[in-house]
Coordinates of C-alpha atoms and ligand atoms in Angstrom, one line a residue:
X1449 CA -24.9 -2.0 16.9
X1450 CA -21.3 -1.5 16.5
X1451 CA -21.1 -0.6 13.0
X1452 CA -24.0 0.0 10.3
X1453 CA -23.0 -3.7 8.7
X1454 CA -24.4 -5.2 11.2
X1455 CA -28.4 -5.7 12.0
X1456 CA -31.3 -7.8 13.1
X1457 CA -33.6 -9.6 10.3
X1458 CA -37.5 -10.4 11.0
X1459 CA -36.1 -14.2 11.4
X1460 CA -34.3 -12.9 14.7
X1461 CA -31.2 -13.7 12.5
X1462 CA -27.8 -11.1 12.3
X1463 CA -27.2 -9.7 9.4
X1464 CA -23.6 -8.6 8.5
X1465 CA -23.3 -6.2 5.2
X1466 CA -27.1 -7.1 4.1
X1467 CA -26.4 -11.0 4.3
X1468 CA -28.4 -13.7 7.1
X1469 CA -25.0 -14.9 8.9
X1470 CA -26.9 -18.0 9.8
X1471 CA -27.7 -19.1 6.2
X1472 CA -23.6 -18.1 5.5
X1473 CA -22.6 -20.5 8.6
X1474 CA -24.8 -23.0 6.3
X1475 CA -23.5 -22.7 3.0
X1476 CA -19.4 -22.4 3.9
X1477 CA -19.3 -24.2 6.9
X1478 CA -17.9 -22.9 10.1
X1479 CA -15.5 -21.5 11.7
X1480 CA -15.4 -19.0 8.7
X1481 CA -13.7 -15.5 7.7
X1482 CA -16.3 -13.3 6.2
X1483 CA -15.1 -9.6 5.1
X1484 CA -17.9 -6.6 4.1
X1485 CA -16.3 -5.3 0.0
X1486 CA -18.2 -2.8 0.0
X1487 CA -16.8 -1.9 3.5
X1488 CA -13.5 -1.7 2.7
X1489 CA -13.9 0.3 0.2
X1490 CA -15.8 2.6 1.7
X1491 CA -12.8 3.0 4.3
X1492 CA -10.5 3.3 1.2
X1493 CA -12.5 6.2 0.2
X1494 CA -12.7 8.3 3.4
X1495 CA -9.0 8.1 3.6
X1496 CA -8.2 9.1 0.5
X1497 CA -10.8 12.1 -0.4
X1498 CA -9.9 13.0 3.5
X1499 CA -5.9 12.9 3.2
X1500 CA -6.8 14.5 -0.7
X1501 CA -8.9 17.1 0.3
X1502 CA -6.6 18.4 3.4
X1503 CA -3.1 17.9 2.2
X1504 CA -3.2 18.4 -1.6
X1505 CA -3.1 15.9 -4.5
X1506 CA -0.2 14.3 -3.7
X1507 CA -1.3 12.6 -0.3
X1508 CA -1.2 8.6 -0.3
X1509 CA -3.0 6.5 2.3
X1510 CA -0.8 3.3 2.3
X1511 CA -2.7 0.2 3.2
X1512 CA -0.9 -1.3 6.2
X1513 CA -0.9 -5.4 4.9
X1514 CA 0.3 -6.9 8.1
X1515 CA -3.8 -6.3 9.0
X1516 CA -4.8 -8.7 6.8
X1517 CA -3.2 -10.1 3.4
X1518 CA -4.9 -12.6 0.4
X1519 CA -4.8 -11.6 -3.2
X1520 CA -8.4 -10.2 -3.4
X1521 CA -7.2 -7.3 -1.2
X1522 CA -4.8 -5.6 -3.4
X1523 CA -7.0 -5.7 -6.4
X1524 CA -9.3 -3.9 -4.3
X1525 CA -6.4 -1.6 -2.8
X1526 CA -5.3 -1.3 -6.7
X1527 CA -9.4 -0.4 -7.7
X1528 CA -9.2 2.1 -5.1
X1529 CA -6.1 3.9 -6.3
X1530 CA -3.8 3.1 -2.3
X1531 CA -0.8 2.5 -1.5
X1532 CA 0.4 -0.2 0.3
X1533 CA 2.9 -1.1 3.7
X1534 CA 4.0 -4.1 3.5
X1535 CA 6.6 -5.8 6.2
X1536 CA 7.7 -9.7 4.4
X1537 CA 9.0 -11.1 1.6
X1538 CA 5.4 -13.1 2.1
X1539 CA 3.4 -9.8 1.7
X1540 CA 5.1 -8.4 -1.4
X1541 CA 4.6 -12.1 -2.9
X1542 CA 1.0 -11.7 -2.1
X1543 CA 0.8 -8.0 -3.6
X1544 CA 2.7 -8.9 -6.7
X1545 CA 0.7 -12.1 -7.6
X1546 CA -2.6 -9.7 -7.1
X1547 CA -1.1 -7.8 -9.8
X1548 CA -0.4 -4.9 -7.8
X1549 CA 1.8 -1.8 -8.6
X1550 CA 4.6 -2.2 -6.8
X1551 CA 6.1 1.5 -6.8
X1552 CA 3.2 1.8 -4.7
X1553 CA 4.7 -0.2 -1.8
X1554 CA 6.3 0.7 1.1
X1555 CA 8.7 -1.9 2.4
X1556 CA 9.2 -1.7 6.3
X1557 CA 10.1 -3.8 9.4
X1558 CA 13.2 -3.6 11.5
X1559 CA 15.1 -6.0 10.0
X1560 CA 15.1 -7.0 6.5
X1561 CA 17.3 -9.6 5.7
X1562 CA 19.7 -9.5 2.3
X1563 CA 17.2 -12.0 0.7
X1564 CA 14.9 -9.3 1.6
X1565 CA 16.2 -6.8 -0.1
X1566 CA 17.3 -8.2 -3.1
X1567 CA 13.9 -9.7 -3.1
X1568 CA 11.7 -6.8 -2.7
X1569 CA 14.6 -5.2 -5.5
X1570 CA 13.3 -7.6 -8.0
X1571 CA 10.2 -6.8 -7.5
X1572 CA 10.2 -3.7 -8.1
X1573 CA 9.1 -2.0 -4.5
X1574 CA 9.4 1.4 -4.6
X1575 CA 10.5 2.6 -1.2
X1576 CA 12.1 1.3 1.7
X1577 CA 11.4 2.4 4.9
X1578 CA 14.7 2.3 6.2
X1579 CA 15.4 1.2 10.1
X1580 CA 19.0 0.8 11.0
X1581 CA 22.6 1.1 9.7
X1582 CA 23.2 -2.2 8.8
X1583 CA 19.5 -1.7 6.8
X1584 CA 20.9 1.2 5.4
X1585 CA 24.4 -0.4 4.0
X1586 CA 22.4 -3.6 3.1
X1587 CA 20.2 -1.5 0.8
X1588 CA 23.2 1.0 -0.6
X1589 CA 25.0 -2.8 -2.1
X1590 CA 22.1 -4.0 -3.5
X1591 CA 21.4 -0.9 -5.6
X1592 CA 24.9 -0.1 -6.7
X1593 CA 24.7 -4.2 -7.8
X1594 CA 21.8 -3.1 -9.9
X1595 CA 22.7 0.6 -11.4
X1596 CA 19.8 2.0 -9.3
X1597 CA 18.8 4.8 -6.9
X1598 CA 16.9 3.2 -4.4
X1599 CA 13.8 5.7 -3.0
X1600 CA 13.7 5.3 1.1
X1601 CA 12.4 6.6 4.0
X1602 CA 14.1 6.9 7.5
X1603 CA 12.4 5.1 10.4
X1604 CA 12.1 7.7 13.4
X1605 CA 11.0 7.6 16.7
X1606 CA 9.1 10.6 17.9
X1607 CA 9.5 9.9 21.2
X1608 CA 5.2 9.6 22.1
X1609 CA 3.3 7.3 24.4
X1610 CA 0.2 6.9 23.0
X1611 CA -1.1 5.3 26.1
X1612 CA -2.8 1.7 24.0
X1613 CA -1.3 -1.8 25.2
X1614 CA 2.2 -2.2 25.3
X1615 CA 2.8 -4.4 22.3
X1616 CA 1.5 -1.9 20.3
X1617 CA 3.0 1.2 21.4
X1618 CA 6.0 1.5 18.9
X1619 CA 7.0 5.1 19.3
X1620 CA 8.4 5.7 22.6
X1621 CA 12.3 6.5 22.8
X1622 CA 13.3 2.9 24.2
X1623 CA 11.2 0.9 21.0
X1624 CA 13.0 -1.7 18.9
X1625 CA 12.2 0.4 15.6
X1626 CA 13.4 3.1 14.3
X1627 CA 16.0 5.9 15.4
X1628 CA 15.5 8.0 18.3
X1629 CA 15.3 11.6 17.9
X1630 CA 15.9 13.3 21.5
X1631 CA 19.1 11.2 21.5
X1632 CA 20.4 12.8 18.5
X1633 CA 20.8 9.7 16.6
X1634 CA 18.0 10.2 13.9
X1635 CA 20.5 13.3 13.0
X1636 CA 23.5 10.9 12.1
X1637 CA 21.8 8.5 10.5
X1638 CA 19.8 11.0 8.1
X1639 CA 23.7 12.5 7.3
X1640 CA 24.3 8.7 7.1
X1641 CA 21.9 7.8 4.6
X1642 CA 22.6 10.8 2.6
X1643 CA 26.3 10.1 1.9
X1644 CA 25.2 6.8 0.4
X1645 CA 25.4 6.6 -3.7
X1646 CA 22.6 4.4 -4.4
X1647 CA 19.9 5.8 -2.0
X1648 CA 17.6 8.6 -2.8
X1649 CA 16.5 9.6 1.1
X1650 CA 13.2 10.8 0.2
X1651 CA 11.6 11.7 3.5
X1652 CA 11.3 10.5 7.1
X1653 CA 8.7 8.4 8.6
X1654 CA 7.1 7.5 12.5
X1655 CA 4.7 5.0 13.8
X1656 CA 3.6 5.8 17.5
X1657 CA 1.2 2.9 18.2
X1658 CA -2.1 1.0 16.9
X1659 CA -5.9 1.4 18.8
X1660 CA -4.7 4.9 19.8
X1661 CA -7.8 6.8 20.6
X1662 CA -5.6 9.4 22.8
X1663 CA -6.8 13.3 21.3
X1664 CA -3.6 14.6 19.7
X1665 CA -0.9 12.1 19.0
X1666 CA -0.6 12.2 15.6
X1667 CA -0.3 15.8 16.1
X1668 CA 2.1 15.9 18.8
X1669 CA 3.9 13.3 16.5
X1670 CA 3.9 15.3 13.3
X1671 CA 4.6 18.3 14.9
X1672 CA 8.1 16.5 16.6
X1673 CA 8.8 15.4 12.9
X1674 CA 8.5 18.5 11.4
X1675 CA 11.1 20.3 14.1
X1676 CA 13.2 17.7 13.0
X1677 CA 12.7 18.2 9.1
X1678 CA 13.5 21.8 10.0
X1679 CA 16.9 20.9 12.2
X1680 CA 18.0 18.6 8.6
X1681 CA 17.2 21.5 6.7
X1682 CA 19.0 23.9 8.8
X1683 CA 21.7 21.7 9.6
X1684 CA 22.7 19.7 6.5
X1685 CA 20.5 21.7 3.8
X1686 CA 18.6 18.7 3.4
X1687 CA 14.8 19.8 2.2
X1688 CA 12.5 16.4 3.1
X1689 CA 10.1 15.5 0.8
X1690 CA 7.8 12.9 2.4
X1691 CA 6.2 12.8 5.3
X1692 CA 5.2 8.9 6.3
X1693 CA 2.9 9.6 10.1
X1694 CA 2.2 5.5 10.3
X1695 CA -1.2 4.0 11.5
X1696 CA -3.5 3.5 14.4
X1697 CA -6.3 5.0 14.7
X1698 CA -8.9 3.0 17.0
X1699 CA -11.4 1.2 15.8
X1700 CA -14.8 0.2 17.9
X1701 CA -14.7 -3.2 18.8
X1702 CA -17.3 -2.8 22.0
X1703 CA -20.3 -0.1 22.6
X1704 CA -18.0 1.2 25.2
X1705 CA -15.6 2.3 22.4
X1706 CA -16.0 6.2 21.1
X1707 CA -16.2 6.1 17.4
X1708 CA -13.4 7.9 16.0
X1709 CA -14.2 10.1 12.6
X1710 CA -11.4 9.7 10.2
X1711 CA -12.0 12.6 8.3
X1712 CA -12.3 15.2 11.0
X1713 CA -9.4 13.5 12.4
X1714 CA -7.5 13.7 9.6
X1715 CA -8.8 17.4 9.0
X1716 CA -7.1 17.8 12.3
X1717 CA -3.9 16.7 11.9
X1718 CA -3.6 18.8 8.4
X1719 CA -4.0 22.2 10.4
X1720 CA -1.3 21.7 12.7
X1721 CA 0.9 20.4 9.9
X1722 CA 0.0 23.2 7.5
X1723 CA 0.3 25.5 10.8
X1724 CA 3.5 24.0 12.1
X1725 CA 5.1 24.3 8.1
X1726 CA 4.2 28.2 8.3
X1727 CA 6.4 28.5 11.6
X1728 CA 9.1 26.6 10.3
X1729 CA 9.1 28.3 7.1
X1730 CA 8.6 24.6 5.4
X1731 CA 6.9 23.3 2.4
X1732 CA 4.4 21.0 2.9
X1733 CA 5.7 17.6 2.2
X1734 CA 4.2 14.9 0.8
X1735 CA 2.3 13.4 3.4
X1736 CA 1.3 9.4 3.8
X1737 CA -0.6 7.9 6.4
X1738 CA -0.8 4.3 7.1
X1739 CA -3.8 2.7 7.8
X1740 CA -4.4 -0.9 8.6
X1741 CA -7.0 -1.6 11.2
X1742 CA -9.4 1.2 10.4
X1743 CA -9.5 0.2 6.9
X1744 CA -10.5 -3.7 7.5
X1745 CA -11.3 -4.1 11.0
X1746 CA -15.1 -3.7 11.0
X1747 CA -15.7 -5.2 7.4
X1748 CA -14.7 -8.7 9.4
X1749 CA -16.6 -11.2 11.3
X1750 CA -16.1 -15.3 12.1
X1751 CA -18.7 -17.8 12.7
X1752 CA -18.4 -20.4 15.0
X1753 CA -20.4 -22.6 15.8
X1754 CA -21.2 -23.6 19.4
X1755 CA -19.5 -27.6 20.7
X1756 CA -21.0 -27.4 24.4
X1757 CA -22.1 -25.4 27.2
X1758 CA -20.6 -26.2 30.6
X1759 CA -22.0 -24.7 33.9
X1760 CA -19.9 -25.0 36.8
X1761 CA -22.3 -23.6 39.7
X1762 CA -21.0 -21.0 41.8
X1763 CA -18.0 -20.5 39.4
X1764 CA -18.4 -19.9 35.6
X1765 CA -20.2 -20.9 32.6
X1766 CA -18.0 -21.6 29.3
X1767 CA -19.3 -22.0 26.3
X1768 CA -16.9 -24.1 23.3
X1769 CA -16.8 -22.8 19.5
X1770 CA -15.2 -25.1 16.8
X1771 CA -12.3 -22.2 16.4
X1772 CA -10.3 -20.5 18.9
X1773 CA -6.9 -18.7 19.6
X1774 CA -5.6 -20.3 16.2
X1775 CA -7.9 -17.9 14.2
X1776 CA -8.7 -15.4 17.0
X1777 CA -5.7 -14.8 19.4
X1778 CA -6.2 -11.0 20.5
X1779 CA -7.6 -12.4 23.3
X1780 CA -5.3 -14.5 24.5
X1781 CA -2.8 -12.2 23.2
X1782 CA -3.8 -9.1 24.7
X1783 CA -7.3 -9.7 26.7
X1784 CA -8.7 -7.8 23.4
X1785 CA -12.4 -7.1 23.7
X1786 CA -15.1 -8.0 21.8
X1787 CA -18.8 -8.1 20.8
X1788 CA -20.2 -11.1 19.9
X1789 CA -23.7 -12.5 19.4
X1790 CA -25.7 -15.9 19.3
X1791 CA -26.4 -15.1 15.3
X1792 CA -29.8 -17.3 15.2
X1793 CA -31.1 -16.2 18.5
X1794 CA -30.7 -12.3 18.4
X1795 CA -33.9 -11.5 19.9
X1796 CA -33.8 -13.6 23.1
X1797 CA -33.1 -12.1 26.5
X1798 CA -29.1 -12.1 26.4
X1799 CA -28.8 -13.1 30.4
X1800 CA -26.5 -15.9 31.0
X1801 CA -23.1 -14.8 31.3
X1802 CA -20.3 -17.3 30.1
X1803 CA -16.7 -17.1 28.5
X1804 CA -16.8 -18.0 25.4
X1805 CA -13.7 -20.9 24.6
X1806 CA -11.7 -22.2 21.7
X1807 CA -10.6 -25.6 21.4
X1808 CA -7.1 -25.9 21.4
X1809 CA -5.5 -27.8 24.2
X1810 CA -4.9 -24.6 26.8
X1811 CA -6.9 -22.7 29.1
X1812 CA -5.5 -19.2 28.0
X1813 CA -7.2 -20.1 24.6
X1814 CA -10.2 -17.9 25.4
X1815 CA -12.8 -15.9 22.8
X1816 CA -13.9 -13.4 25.2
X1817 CA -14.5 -13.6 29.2
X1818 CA -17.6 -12.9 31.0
X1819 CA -20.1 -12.0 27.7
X1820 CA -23.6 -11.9 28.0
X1821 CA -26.0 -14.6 25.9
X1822 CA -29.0 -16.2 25.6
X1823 CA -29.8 -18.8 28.1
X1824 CA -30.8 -21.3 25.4
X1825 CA -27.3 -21.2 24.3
X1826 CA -26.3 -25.1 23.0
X1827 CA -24.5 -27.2 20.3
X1828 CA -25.4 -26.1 16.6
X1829 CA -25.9 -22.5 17.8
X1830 CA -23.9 -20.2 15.7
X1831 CA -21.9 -17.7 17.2
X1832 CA -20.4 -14.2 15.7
X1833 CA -17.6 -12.7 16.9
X1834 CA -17.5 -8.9 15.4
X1835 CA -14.9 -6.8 14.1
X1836 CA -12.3 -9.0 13.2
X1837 CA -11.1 -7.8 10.2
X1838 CA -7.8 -6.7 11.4
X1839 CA -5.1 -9.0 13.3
X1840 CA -7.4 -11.9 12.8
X1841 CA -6.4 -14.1 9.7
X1842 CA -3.2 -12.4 9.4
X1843 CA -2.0 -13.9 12.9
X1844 CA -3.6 -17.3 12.7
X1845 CA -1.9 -20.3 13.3
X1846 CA -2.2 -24.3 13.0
X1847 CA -1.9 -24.4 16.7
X1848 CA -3.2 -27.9 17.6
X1849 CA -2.9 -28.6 14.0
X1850 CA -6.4 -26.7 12.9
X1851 CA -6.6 -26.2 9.6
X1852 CA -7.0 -22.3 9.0
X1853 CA -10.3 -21.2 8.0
X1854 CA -11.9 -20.0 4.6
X1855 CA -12.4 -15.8 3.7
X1856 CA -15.6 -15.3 1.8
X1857 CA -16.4 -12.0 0.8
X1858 CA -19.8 -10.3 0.7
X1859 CA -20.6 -7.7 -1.6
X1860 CA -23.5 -5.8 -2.8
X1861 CA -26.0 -7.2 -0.2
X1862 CA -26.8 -10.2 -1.7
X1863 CA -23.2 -11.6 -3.3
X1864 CA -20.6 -13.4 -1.6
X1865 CA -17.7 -15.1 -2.7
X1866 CA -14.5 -17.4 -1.6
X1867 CA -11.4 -14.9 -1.4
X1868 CA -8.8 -17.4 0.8
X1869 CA -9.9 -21.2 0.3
X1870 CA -10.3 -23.1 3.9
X1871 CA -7.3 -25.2 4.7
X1872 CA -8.3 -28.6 4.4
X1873 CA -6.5 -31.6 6.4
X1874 CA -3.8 -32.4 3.7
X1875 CA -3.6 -28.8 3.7
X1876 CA -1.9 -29.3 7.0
X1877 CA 0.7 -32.1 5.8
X1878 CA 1.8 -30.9 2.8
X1879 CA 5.5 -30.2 3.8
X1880 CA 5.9 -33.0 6.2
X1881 CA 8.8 -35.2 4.1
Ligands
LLP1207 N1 2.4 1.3 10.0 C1 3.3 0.7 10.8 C2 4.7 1.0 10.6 C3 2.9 -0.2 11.8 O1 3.8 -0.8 12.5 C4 1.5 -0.5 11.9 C5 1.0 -1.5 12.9 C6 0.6 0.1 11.0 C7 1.1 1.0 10.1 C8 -0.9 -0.1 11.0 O2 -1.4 0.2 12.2 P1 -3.0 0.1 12.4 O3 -3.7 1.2 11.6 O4 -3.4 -1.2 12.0 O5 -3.3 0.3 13.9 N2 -1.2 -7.3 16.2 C9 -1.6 -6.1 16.9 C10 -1.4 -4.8 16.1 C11 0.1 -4.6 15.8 C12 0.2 -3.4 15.0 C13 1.6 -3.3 14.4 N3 1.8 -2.2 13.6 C14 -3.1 -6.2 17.3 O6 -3.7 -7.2 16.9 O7 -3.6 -5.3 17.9

């Protein structure tokens, strides 16, 4: 299995974090969210005692929202003592209605619009991860409005590939975030943000991609960020205090996929930090890491449940699910893979090879090509697509006008409970006027 929330009961059944996904499809109704608690947290943890143990008390792993946002998930993310990124007005909404400390966010994205600002102000968001100029200015009038210092971080792009697809390769010299370093650019806009009145430049901050399981980018990145940190200090006296390295470490979404070990990982990354400091005769900053998909990905599943099967001899077999690209579009986003199982016919042979379909109006709307299932495969069968924690119910839309499913949450084996209510029909007409 793909993860150790996942396994087969004596009724031939899956199991996902100690619960019979079959009698879940029954009691919620299908298609359906369901996200592993006690998973989570457990990711919480490793990223915490790890960042803790190797870089000192003051070391933050920030939830990266934009992986999946509902109120439950900051009270968790508030048990757990994270931080958090957030990217939209939207997000800090959701974080603030779950109570959360905002002092704890992060605001980022490359362009935040006044509202934005002023909005995020309000509410009380500690830092801003500052992208641009105009981002820059934008923040410097809001805060002299209010009498306040505004915390920020500058945006900065290493200049890596981290060799995963190309929409999620966000640190190369050419990306639409941040400032270049090679160019020389992330030099004048740190003397930039340092001249401002109302900004408190607190430390710098690089992303260099998401699903990277590449050996040593996140210590080829930090290693680029502390030369700089060194050229600021040396340059402009300018001593950094936080380090931000972003997210993306892979997460296994097929057998094929190496399972990445976040503490050694992280463990990593602290020696050539700590060694790299030494050379430069720095002190070691404050350093945050950014995790979104490792933290949720695998404590998330959907059920389906299977429409039809349709055999075309010679040419392919598709089988329909009562969900599709409107609550899982990494497929027909960016041919994504996946594993997914027939949930109440585990132990038969898994020999007939079909693609498994949505059911929105377009052919590109596509679960997963060419997987493997039982033969028996027909309507009423319930199917589980794994690992969808991440990117799933974050990007859905009401493409076709399908309502967007229900989030239950499992917890302790034998609990579960409804975190995001299903969309109902009226749900979908609400602001028509
Ligand atoms: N920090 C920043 C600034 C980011 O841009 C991202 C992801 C993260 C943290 C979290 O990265 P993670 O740990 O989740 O890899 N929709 C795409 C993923 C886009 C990721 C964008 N940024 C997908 O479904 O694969």
């Amino acid at each position: 299995m793909i993860c150790d929330n996942l396994s087969v009961g004596r009724n031939g059944h899956l199991y996902f974090a100690g619960h019979d996904t079959v009698d879940l499809a029954k009691k919620y109704g299908t298609p359906v969210y369901l996200m592993d608690e006690d998973k989570i947290r457990e990711k919480c943890r490793i990223y915490k005692n790890a960042l803790q143990k190797y870089f000192g008390e003051k070391a933050v792993p920030l939830y990266a929202s934009k992986a999946n946002c509902f109120k439950r998930l900051y009270e968790i993310m508030t048990e757990e003592g994270m931080g958090i990124d957030v990217v939209s007005s939207g997000e800090i909404l959701t974080a603030v209605s779950a109570g959360f400390d905002m002092s704890k966010a992060y605001f980022h994205s490359n362009n935040k619009t006044d509202w934005d600002i002023a909005f995020a102000m309000d509410n009380g968001v500690g830092y801003f991860v500052a992208d641009n100029y105009e981002e820059i200015d934008a923040i410097e009038k809001e805060a002299a409005k209010r009498g306040i210092s505004q915390k920020i971080l500058l945006r900065l792009t290493p200049g890596i590939d981290p060799h995963t697809y190309e929409a999620n390769s966000t640190g190369k010299i050419d990306s639409k975030f941040g400032t270049a370093i090679e160019t020389g650019q992330a030099l004048e806009i740190t003397k930039y943000a340092l001249e401002k009145e109302h900004i408190l430049l607190r430390g710098f901050h690089c992303h260099v991609g998401s699903q990277v399981f590449e050996e040593d980018v996140f210590e080829r990145a930090a290693v680029i960020m502390l030369e700089f940190m060194a050229e600021c200090k040396e340059k402009l006296g300018y001593i950094t205090d936080e380090l931000d390295l972003g997210g993306g470490y892979g997460i296994r979404y097929v057998e094929s996929d190496p399972h990445l070990d976040i503490e050694t990982k992280v463990g990593q990354v602290a020696e050539v930090v700590k060694a790299t400091c030494n050379r430069l005769d720095l002190a070691l900053p404050e350093i945050r890491m950014e995790p979104g998909r490792t933290i949720v990905a695998d404590a998330g599943m959907v059920l389906y449940t299977v429409g039809s099967v349709k055999k075309i001899a010679g040419y392919k077999n598709y089988v329909s699910i009562d969900g599709g690209m409107s609550d899982s579009p990494r497929y027909a986003l960016y041919k994504a893979k996946y594993t997914c199982f027939l949930a109440n016919k585990m132990n038969e042979a898994y020999s007939f090879k079909a693609s498994v379909v949505g059911r929105c109006c377009e052919s590109g709307d596509i679960i997963q090509e060419d997987v493997m299932l039982p033969e028996s495969v027909g309507r009423y069968d319930i199917l589980a697509l794994c690992t969808t924690g991440a990117y799933h119910y974050s990007m859905a839309s009401r493409y076709n006008k399908l309502p967007i499913p229900a989030t239950i949450m499992l917890r302790g084996g034998t609990e579960s409970y409804v975190a995001v209510k299903g969309e109902t029909l009226e749900d979908l007409i609400r602001n028509d006027v």
